Coordinates of C-alpha atoms in Angstrom, one line a residue:
X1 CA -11.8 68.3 149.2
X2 CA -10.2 65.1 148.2
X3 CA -11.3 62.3 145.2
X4 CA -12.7 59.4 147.1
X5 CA -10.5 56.7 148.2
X6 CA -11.4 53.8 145.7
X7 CA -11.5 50.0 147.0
X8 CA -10.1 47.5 145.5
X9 CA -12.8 46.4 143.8
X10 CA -13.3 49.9 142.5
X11 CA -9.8 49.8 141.1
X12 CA -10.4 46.9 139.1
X13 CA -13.7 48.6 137.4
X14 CA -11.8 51.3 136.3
X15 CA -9.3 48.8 134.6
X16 CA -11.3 45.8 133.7
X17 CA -11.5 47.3 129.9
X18 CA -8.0 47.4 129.7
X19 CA -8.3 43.2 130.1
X20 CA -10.4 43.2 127.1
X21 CA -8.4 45.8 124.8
X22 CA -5.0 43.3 125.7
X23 CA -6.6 40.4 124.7
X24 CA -6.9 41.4 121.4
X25 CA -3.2 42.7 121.8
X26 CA -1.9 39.8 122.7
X27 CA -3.5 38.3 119.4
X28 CA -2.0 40.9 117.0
X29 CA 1.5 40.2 118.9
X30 CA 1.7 36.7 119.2
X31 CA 0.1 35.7 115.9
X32 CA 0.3 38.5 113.0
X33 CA 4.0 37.6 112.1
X34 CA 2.4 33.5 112.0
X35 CA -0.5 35.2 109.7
X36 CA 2.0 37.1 107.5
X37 CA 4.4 33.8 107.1
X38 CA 2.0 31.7 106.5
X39 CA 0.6 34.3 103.9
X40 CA 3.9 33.8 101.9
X41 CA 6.0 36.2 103.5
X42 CA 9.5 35.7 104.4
X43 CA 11.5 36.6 107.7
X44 CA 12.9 39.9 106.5
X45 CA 9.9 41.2 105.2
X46 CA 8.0 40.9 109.0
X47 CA 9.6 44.2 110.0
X48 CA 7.9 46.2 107.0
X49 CA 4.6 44.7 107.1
X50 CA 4.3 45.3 111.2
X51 CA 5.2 49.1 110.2
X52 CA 1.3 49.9 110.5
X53 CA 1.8 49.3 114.1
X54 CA 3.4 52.0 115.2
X55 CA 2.5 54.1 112.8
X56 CA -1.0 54.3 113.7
X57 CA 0.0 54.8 117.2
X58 CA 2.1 58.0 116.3
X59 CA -1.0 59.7 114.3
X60 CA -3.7 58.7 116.2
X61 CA -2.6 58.6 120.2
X62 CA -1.9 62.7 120.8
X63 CA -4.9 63.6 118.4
X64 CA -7.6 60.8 120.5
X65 CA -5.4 62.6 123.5
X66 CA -6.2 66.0 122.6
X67 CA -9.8 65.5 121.6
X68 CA -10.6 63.5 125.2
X69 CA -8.7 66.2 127.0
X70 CA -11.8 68.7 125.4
X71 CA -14.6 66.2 125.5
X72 CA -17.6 66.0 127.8
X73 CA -20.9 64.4 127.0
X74 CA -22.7 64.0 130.2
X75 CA -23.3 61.3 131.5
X76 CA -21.4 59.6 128.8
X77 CA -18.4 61.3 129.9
X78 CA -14.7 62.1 128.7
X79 CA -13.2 58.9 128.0
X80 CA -15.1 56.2 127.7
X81 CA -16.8 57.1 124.5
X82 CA -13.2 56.9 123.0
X83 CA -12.3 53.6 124.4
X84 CA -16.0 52.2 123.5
X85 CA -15.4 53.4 119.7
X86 CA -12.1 51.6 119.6
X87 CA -13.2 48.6 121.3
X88 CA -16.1 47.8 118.4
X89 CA -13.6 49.2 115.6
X90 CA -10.8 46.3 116.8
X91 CA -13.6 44.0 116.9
X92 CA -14.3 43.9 113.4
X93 CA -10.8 44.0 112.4
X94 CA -10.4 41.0 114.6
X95 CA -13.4 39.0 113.0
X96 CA -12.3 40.2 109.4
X97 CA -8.8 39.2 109.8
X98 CA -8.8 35.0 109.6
X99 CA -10.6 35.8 106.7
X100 CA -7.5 37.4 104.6
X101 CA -6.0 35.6 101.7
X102 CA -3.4 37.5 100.5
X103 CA -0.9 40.0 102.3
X104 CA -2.4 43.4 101.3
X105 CA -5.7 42.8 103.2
X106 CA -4.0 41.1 105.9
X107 CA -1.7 44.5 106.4
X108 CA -4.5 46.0 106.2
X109 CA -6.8 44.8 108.6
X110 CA -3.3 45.1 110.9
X111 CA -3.5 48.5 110.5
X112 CA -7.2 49.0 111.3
X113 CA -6.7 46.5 114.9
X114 CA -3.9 48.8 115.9
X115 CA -5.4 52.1 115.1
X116 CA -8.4 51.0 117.1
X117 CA -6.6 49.8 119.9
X118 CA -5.1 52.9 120.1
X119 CA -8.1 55.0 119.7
X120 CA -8.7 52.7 123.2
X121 CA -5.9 52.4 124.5
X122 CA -5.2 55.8 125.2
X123 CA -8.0 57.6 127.1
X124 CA -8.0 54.4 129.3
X125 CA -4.2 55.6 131.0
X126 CA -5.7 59.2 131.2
X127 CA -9.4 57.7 132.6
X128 CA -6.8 56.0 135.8
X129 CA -5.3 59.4 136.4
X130 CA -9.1 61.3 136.2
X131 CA -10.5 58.8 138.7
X132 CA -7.9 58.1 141.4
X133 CA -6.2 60.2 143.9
X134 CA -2.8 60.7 143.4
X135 CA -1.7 58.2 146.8
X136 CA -3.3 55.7 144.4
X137 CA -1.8 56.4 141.0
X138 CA 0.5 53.7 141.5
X139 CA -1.8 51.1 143.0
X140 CA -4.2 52.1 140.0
X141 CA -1.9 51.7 137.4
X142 CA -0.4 48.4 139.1
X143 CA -3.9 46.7 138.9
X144 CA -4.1 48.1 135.4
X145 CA -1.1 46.0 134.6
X146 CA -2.3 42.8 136.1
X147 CA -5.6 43.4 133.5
X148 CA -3.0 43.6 131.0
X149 CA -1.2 40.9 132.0
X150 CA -4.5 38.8 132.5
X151 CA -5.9 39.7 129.0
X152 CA -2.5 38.8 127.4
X153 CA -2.6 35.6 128.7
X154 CA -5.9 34.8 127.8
X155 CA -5.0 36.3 124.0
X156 CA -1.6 34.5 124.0
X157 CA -2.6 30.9 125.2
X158 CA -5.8 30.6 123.5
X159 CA -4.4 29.2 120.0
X160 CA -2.6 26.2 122.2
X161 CA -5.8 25.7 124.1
X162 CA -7.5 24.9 120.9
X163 CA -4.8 22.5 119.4
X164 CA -4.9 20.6 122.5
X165 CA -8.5 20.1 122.2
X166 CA -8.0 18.8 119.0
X167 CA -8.7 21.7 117.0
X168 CA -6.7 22.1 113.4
X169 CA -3.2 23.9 114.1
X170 CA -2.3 23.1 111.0
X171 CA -3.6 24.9 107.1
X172 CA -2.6 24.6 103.4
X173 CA -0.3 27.0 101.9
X174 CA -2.0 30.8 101.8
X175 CA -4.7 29.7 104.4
X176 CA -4.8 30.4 108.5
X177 CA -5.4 27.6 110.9
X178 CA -8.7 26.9 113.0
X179 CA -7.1 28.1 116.1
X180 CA -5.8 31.4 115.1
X181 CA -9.4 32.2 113.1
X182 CA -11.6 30.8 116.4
X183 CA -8.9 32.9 118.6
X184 CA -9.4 35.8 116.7
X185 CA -13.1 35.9 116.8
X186 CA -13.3 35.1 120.4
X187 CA -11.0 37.5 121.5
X188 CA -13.4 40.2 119.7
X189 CA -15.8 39.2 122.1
X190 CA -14.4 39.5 124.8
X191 CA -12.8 42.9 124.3
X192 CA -16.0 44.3 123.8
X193 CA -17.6 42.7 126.8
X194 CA -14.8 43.7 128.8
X195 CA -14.7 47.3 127.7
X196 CA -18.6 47.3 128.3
X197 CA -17.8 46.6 131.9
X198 CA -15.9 49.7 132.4
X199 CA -18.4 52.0 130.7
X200 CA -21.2 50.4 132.5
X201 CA -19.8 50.1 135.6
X202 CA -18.0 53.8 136.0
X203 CA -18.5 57.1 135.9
X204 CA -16.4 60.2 135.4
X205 CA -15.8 63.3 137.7
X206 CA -17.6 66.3 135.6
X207 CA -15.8 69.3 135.5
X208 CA -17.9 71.1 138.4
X209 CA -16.4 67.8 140.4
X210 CA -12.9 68.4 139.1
X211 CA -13.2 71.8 140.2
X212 CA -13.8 71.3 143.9
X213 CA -11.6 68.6 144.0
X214 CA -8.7 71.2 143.1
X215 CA -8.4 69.9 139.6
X216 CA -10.2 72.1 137.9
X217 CA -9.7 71.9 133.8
X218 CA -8.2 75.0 133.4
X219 CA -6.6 75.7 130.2
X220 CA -2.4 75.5 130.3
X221 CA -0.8 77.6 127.8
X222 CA 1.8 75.8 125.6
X223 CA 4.8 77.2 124.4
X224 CA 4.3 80.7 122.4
X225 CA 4.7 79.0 118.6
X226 CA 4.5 82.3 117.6
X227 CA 8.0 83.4 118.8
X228 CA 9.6 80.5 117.8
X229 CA 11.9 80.6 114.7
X230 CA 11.8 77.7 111.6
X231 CA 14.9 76.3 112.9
X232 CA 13.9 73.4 114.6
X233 CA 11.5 72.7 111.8
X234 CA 14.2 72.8 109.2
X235 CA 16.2 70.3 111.1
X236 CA 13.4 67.8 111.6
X237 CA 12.8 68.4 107.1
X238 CA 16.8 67.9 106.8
X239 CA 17.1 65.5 109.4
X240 CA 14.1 63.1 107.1
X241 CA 15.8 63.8 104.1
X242 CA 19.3 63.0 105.1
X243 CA 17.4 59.6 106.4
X244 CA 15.6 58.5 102.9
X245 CA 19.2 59.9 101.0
X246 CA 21.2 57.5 103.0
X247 CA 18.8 54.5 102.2
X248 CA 21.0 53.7 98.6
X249 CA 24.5 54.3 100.3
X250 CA 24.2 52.3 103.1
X251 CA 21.8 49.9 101.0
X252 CA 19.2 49.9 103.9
X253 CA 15.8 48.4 102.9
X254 CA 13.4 50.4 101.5
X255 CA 11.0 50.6 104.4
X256 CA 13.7 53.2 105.7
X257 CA 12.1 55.6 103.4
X258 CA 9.0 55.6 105.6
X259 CA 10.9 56.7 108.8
X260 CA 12.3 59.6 106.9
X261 CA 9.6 60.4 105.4
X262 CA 7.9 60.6 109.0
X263 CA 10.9 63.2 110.5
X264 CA 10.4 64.9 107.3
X265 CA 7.0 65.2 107.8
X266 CA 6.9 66.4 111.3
X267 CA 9.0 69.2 109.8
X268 CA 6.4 70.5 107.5
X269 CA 3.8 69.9 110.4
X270 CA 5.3 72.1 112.7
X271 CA 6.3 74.6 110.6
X272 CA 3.0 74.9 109.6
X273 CA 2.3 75.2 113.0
X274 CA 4.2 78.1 113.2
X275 CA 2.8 79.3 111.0
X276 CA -0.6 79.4 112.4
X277 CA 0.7 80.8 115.7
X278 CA 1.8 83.6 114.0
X279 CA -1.1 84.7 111.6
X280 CA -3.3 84.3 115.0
X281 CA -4.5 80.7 114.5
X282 CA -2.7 79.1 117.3
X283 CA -5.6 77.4 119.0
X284 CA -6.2 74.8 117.5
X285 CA -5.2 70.7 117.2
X286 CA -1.9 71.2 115.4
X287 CA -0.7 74.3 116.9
X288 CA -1.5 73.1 120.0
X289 CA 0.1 69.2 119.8
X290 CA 2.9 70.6 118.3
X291 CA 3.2 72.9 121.3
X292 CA 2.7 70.7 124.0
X293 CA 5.1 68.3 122.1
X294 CA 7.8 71.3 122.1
X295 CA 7.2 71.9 125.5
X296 CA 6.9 69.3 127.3
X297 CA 7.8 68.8 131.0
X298 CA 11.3 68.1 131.4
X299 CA 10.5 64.9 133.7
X300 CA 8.9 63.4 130.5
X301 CA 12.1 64.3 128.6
X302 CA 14.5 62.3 131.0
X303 CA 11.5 59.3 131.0
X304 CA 11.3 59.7 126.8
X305 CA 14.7 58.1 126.6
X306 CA 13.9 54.8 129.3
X307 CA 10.9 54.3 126.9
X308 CA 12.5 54.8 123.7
X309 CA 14.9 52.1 124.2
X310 CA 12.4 49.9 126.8
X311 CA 10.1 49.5 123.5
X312 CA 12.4 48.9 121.4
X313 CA 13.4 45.6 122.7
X314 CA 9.7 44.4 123.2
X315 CA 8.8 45.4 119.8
X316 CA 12.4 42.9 118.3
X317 CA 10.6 40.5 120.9
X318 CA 6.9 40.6 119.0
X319 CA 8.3 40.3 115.7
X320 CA 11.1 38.0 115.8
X321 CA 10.1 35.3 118.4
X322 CA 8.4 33.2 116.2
X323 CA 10.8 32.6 113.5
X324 CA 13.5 32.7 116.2
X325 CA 11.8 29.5 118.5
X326 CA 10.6 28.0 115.4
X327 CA 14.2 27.7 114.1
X328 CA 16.3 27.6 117.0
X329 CA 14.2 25.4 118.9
X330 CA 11.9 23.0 117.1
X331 CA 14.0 23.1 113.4
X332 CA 11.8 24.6 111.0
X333 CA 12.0 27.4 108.8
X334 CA 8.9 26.2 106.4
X335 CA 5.2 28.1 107.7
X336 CA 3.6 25.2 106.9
X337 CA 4.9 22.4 108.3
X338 CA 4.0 21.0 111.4
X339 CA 6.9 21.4 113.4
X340 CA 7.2 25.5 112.5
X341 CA 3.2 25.5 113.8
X342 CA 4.5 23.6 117.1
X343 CA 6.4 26.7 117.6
X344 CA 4.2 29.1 116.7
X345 CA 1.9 27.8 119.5
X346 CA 5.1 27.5 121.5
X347 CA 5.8 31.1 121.8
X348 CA 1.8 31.7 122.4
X349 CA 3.0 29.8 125.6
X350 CA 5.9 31.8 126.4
X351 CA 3.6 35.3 125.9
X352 CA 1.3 33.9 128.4
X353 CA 4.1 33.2 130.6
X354 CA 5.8 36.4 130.2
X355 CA 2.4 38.6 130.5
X356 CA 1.0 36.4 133.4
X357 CA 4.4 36.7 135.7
X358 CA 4.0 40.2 135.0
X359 CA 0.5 40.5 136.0
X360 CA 1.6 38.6 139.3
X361 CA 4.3 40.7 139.9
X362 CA 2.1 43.9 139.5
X363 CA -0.2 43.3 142.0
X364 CA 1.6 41.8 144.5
X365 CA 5.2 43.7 144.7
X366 CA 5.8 46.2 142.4
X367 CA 3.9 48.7 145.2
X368 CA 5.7 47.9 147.3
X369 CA 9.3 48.1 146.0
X370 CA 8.3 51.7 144.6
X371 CA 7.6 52.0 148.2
X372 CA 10.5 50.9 149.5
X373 CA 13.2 52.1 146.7
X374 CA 11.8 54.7 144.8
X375 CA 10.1 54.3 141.3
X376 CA 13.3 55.3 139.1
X377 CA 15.4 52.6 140.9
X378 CA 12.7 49.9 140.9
X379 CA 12.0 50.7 137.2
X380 CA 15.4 50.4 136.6
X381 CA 15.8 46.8 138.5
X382 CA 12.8 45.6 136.5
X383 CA 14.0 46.3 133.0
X384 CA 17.9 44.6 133.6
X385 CA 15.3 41.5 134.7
X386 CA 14.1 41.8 131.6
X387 CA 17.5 41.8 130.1
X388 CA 18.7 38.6 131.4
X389 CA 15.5 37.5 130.1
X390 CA 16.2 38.1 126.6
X391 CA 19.5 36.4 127.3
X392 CA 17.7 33.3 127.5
X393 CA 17.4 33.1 123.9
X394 CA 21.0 33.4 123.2
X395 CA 22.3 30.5 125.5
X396 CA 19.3 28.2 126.8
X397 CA 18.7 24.7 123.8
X398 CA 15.6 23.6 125.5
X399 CA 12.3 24.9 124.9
X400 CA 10.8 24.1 127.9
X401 CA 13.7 26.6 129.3
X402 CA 12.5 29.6 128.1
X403 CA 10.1 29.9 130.5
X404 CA 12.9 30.7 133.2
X405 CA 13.7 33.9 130.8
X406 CA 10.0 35.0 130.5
X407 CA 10.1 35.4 134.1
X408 CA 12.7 38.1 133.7
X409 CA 10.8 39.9 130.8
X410 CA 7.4 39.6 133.0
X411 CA 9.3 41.7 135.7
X412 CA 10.6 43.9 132.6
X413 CA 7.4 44.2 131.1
X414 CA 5.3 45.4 134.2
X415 CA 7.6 48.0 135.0
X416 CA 7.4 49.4 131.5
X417 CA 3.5 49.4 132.1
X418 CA 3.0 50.7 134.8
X419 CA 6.1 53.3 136.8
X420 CA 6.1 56.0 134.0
X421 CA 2.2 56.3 134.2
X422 CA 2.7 56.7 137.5
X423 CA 5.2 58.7 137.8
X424 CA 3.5 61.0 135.1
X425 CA -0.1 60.7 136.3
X426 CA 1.0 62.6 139.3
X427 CA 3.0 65.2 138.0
X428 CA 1.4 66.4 135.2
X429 CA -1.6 69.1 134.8
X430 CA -5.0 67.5 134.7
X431 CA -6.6 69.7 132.1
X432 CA -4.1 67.7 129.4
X433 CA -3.4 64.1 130.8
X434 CA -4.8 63.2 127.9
X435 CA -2.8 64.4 125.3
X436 CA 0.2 64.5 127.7
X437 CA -0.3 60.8 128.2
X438 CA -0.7 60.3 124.3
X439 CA 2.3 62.3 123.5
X440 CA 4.3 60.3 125.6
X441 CA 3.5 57.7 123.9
X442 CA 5.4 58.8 121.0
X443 CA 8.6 57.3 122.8
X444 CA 7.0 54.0 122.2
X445 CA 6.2 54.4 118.6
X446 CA 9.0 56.3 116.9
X447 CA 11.7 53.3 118.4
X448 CA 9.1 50.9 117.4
X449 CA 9.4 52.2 113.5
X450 CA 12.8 52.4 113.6
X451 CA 12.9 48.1 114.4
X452 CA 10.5 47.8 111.8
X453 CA 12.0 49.7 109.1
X454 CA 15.8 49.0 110.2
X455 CA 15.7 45.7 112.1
X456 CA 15.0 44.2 108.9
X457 CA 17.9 45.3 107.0
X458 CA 20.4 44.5 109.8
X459 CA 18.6 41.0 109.8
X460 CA 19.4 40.5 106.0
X461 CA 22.8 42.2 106.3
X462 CA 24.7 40.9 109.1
X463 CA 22.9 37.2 110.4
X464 CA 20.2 36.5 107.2
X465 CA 20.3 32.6 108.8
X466 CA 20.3 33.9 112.2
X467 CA 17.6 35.4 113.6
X468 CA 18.2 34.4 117.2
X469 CA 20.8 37.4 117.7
X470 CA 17.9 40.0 117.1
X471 CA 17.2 39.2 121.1
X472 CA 20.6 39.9 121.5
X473 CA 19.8 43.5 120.4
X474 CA 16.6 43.3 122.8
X475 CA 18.6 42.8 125.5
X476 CA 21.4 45.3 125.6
X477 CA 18.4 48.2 124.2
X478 CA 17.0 47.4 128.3
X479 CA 20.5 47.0 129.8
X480 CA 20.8 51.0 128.2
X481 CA 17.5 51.4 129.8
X482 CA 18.2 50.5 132.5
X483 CA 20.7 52.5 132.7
X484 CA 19.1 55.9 132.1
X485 CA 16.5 54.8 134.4
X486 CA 18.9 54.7 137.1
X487 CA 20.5 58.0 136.6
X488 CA 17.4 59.5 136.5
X489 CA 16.3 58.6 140.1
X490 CA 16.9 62.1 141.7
X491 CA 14.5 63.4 139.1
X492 CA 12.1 60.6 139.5

């Protein structure tokens, strides 16, 4: 017995949420470096202050993983209460946040919208892989993307919407403008709405379903922690320390600290985990990420390196392109001028571009070239799009230009959404999608702390005046991409 066949229509109920939880995405990226500036701080400090980003994603995503993975509350089901809990939790953050007058609450309140979009975020790419049959993973995931796309559009483009209706784009020093602050509280409505149209209008397979559907959720054993010795531990605690020591030699920023800190603490994590496997007390939450994270399948392993590097250049796009259009192409440097706001709004354009070339692309031909060449190769092609894309920046005077490289990172950017879900929804074991799926994401998060705690003092090192060349960095991280993506195909 076989999962129904889901229409179209049916697709885009399972994945009308994921419009909602982008849309208040697309707000954090497009407009939290303009909040920070205009907050009073400076270019080189972005990195440090968008370091709750990731870091939310890396502590919360396995655990809201592993918990949904063991979840089942009738008719409420698996995952939607998870991705109902984050959608109201980002809500708030995104009401509270025009109201923030000083840095600290503003970081704040970043840290909160991200940890709630995760909390989301998550369950929703294990809630495609529950509902669809595997000949539809990558049609599922495709019209997943083009909600993305849709509700990053709507996020990005709203602010220039406003300004063109006359609506201040402009504030006093240490204040936000009415766009950003109406943007901000209508995209917390609509990410809740949108969310409630999933929950509402879905259900979820119960486990008796699963069962005769030949997906039953039968327990799968992680690696035996209990036979493992401290050794890899060790390396992770030396590894973190070497890390923070190196910070005064090599006069990196401080924020390095924090990424050492984190390899250092993953070391004391799993050797605790260890050491729970061994006294008998290997069952639960830590023993058991830590496991799964040890053992993982080796196709995630080869598709842990394409992400690592794929994320690494979105994440130099997200914080750099507003100083970087601001001064490169409309001449200002100064948050509150007028000129540096006409750029802001600028690159609110360019994400709506970007997101809405991918959302085209995803629905009409990505399918289709998986089809044709295979997922690994078509991944591949998408993300050296992306880097000629990010080219763009380095050689193109004209604003209006850009566009023709946010075509590129569309194609980029709906590959990176959507062929490794696919490739993993189908090959991984049902009873732990979830945490599978949230572990994976770890290969977005850890390169996206290492922009934000070294990009910063590369920045201030090597082009302080400059800040254009960080896209030079985004686009040779997807040319190597790319090129692991490539060589991967025979495993893909």
């Amino acid at each position: 017995m076989e999962k129904p066949r889901r229409s179209f229509l049916g697709l885009c109920r399972i994945s009308v949420g994921f419009f909602g939880i982008q849309v208040g995405f697309a707000l954090q990226n497009a407009n939290m470096s303009r909040v920070f500036q205009s907050l009073g701080s400076g270019v080189d400090d972005l990195s440090a202050l968008w370091v709750a980003a990731p870091l939310t994603g890396l502590l919360v995503q396995p655990v809201i993983g592993h918990m949904s993975d063991r979840t089942w509350l009738g008719r409420f089901g698996r995952r939607r209460p998870y991705f109902l809990a984050g959608a109201l939790l980002a809500a708030l953050a995104l009401v509270a946040m025009p109201a923030a007058t000083s840095l600290l609450p503003a970081a704040l309140l970043l840290w909160m919208l991200d940890a709630s979009i995760n909390v989301a975020m998550e369950p929703f790419r294990a809630f495609v892989g529950d509902s669809l049959r595997r000949d539809q993973h990558a049609a599922g995931y495709a019209v997943q993307t083009a909600f993305i796309g849709a509700g990053a559009v709507a996020g990005s483009i709203f602010p220039y919407v406003l300004a063109h209706f006359g609506v201040s784009n402009v504030a006093a020093t240490g204040a936000i403008p009415d766009t950003v602050r109406i943007s901000f509280h209508v995209g917390a409505a609509a990410l809740v709405l949108a969310v409630l149209a999933t929950v509402v209008g879905t259900r979820e397979y119960s486990p008796a379903e699963m069962a005769a559907f030949g997906e039953a959720e039968v327990p799968v054993a992680a690696p035996d922690l209990a036979a493992r010795g401290w050794r890899a531990s060790l390396g992770w605690l030396v590894g973190g320390g070497a890390v923070m020591a190196a910070v005064p030699v090599l006069h990196f920023q401080k924020e390095v600290y924090l990424l050492g800190a984190l390899l250092a603490g993953y070391g004391v994590l799993s050797g605790l985990a260890v050491a729970l496997a061994r006294s008998g007390r290997g069952g639960g939450m830590l023993a058991s990420i830590v496991g799964d994270f040890s053992g993982m399948p080796p196709l995630m392993k080869r598709l842990a390196v394409v992400q690592f590097f794929s994320w690494s250049a979105m994440f130099i796009m997200w914080i750099y392109t507003t100083p970087v259009v601001a001064q490169r192409f409309f001449g200002a440097t100064d948050p509150a001028s007028a000129a540096y706001q006409d750029g802001s709004n600028w690159v609110g354009v360019l994400f709506t571009c970007y997101n809405g070339f991918a959302a085209l692309f995803s629905l009409f031909l990505l399918p289709r070239l998986a089809a044709a060449f295979g997922p690994a190769r078509t991944h591949a092609l998408c993300l050296l799009a992306g880097a000629v894309g990010f080219a763009g920046f380095l050689v193109l005077r004209d604003p209006r230009a850009l566009i023709l490289g946010e075509v590129g990172i569309g194609i980029g950017w709906a590959g990176i959404l959507a062929m490794p879900y696919a490739i993993l929804a189908s090959s991984l074991p049902q009873a732990k999608l979830g945490v599978f799926m949230g572990l994976f994401n770890v290969f977005i998060v850890v390169p996206q702390l290492l922009v934000a705690t070294v990009m910063g003092s590369v920045l201030k090192t090597c082009f302080p005046t400059q800040p254009v060349w960080t896209m030079a960095f985004a686009a040779g991280s997807l040319l190597i991409a790319a090129g692991f993506a490539a060589r991967s195909r025979g495993a893909l």
